[in-house]
Short mmCIF file of N, CA and C in Angstrom, two decimals:
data_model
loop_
_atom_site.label_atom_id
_atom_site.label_comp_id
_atom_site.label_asym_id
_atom_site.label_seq_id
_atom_site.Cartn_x
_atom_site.Cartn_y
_atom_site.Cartn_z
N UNK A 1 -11.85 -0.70 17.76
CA UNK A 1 -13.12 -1.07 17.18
C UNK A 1 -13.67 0.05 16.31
N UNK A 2 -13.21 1.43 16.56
CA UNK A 2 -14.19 2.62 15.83
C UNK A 2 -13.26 2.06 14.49
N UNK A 3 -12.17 2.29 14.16
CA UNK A 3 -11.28 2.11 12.99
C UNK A 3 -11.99 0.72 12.13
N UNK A 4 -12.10 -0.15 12.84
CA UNK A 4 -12.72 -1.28 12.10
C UNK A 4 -14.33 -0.82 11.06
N UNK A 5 -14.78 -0.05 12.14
CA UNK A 5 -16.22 0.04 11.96
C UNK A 5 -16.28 1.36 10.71
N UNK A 6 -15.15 2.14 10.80
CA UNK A 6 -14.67 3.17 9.81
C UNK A 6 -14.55 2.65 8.36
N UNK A 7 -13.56 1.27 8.95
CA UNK A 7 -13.56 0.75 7.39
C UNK A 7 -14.56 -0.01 6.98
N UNK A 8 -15.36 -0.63 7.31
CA UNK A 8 -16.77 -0.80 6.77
C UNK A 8 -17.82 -0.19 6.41
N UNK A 9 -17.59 0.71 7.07
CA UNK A 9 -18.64 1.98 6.26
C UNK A 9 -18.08 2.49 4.95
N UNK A 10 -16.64 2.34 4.95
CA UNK A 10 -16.30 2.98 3.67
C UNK A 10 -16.27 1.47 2.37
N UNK A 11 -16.37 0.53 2.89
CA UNK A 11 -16.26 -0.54 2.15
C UNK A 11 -17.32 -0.50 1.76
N UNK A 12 -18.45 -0.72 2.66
CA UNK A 12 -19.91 -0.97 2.13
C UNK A 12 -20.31 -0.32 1.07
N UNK A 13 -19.67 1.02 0.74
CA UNK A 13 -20.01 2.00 -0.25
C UNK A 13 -19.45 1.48 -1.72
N UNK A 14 -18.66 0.41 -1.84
CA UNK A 14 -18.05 0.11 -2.62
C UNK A 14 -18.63 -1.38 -3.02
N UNK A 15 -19.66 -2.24 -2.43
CA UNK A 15 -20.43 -3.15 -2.63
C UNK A 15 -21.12 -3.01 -4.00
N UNK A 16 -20.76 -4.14 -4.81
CA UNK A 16 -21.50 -4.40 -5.78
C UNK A 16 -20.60 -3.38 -6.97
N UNK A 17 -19.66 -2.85 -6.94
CA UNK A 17 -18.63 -2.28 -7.94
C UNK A 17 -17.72 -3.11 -8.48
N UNK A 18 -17.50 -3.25 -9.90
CA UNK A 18 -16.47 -4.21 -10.16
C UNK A 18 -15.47 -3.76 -9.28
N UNK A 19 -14.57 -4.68 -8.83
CA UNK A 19 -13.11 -4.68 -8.25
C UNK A 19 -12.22 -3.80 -9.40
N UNK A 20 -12.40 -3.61 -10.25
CA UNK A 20 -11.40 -3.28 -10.98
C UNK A 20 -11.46 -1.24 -10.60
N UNK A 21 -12.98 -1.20 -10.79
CA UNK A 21 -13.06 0.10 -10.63
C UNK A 21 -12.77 1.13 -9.29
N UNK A 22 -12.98 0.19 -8.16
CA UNK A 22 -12.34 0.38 -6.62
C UNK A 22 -11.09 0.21 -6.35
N UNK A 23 -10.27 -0.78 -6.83
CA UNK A 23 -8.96 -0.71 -7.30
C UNK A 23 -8.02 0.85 -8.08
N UNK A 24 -8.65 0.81 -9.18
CA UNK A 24 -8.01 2.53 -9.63
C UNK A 24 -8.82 3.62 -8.45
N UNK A 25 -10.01 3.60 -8.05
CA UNK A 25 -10.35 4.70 -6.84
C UNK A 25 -9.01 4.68 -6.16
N UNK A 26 -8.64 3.47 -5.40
CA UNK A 26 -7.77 3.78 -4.49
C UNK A 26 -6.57 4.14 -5.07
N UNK A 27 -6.17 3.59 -5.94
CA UNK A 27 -4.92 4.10 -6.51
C UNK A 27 -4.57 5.37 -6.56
N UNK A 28 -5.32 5.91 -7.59
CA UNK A 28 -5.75 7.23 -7.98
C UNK A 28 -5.52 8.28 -6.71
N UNK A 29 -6.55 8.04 -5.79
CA UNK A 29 -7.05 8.59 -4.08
C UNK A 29 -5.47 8.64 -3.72
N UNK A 30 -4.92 7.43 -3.73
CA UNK A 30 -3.22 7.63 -3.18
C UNK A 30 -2.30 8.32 -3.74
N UNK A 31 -2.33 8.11 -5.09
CA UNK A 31 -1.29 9.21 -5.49
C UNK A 31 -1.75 10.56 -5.41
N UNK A 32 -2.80 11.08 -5.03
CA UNK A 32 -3.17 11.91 -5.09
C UNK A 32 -2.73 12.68 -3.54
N UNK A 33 -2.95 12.04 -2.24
CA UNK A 33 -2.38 11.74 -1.43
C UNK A 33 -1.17 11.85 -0.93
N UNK A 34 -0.18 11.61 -1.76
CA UNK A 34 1.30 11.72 -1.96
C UNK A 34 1.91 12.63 -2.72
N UNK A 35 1.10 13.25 -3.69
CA UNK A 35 1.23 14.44 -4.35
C UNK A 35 1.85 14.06 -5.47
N UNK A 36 1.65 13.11 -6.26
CA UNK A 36 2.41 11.89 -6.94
C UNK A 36 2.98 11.45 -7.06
N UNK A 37 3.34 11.26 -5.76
CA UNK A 37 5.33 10.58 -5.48
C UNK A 37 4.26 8.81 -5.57
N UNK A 38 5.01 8.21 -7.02
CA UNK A 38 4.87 6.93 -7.17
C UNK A 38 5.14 6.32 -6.13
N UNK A 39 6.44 6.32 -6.04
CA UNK A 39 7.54 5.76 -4.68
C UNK A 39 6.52 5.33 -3.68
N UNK A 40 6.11 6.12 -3.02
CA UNK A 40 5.67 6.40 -1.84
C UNK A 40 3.96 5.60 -1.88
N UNK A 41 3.56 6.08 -2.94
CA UNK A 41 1.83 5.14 -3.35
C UNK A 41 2.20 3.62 -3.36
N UNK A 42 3.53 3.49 -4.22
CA UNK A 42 3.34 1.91 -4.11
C UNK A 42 3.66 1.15 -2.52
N UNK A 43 4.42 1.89 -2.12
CA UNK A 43 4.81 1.59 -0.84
C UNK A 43 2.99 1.62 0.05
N UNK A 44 2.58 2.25 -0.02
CA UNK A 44 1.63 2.25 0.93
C UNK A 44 0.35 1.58 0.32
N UNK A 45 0.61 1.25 -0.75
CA UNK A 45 -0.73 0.61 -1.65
C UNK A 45 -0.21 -1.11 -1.33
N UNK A 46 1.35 -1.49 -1.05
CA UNK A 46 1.47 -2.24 -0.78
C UNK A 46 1.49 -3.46 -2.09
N UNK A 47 2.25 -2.38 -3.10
CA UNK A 47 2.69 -2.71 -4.34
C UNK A 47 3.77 -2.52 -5.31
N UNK A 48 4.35 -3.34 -5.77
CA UNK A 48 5.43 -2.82 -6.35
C UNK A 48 5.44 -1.36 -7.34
N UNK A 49 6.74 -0.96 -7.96
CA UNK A 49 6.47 0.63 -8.26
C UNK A 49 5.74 -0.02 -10.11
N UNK A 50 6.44 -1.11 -10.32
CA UNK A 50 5.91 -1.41 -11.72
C UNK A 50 4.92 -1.99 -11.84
N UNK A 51 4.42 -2.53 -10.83
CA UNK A 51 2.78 -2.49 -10.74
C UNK A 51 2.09 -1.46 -11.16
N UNK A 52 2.26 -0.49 -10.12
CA UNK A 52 1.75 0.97 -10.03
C UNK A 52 1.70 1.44 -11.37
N UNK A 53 3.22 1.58 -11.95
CA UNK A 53 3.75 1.76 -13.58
C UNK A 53 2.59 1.79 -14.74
N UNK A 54 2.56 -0.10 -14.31
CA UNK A 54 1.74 -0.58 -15.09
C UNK A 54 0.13 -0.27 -15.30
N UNK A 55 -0.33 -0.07 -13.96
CA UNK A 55 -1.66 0.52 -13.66
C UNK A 55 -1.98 1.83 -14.20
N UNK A 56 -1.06 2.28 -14.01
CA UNK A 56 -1.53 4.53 -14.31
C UNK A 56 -1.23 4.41 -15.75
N UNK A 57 -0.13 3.32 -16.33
CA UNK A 57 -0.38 3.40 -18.05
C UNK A 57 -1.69 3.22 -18.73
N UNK A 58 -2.26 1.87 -17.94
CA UNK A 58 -3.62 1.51 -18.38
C UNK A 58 -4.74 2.73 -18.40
N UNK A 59 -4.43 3.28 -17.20
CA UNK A 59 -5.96 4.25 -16.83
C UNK A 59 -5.44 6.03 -17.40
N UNK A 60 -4.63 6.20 -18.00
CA UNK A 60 -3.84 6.96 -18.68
C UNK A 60 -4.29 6.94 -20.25
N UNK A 61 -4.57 5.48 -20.71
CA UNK A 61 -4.52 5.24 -21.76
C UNK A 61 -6.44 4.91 -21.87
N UNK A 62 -7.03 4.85 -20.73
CA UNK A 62 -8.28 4.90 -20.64
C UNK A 62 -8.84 6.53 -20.25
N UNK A 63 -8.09 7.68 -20.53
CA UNK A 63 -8.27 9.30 -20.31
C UNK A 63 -8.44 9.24 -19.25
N UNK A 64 -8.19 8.74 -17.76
CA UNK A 64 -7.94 9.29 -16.83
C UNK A 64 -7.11 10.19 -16.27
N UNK A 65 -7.51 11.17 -15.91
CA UNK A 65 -6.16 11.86 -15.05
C UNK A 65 -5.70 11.15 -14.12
N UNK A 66 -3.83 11.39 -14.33
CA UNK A 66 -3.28 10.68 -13.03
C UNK A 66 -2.41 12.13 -12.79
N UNK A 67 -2.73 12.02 -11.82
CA UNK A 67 -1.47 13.01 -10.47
C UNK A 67 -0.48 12.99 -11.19
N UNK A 68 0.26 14.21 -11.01
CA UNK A 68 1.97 13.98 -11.83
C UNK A 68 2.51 14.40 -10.58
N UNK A 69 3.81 13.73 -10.63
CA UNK A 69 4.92 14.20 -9.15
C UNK A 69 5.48 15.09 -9.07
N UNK A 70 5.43 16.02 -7.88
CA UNK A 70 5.86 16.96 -7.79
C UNK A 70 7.36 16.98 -7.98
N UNK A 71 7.95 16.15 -7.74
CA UNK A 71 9.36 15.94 -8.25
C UNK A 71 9.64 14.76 -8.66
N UNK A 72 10.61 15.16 -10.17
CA UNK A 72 10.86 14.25 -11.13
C UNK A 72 11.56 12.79 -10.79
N UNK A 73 11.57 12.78 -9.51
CA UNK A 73 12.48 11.63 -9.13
C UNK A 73 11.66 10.58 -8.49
N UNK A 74 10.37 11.42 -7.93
CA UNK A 74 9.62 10.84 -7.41
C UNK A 74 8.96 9.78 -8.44
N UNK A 75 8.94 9.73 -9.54
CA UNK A 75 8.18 8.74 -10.71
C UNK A 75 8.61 7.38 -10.21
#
């Protein structure tokens, strides 16, 4: 029950934000997380890697910083 109640507090904070913009938070938050092993973000974001691909091009191409991987294989 605390874990449940964890994630509602952190949700609630995110009420009334387009989806789109809580969407790259988490993204972002994960690869960051992983130290930018793509691989590993999409796996736990619970998305394919060309999803992911596709996402960090967009917000890349919108001047966001994205995490770069600590190793080149990791992309």
């Amino acid at each position: 029950m605390q874990l449940l109640d964890a994630v509602r507090s952190v949700v609630d904070q995110f009420v009334g934000l387009p989806i789109a913009f809580v969407e790259r938070q988490l993204i972002l938050a994960t690869l960051r997380e992983t130290g930018g092993n793509r691989i590993h973000a999409a796996s736990l974001l619970g998305i394919s890697i060309r999803t992911l691909r596709n996402k960090i091009t967009l917000y890349a191409a919108d001047g966001h910083d994205i995490p770069e991987p600590a190793h080149p294989a990791a992309q």
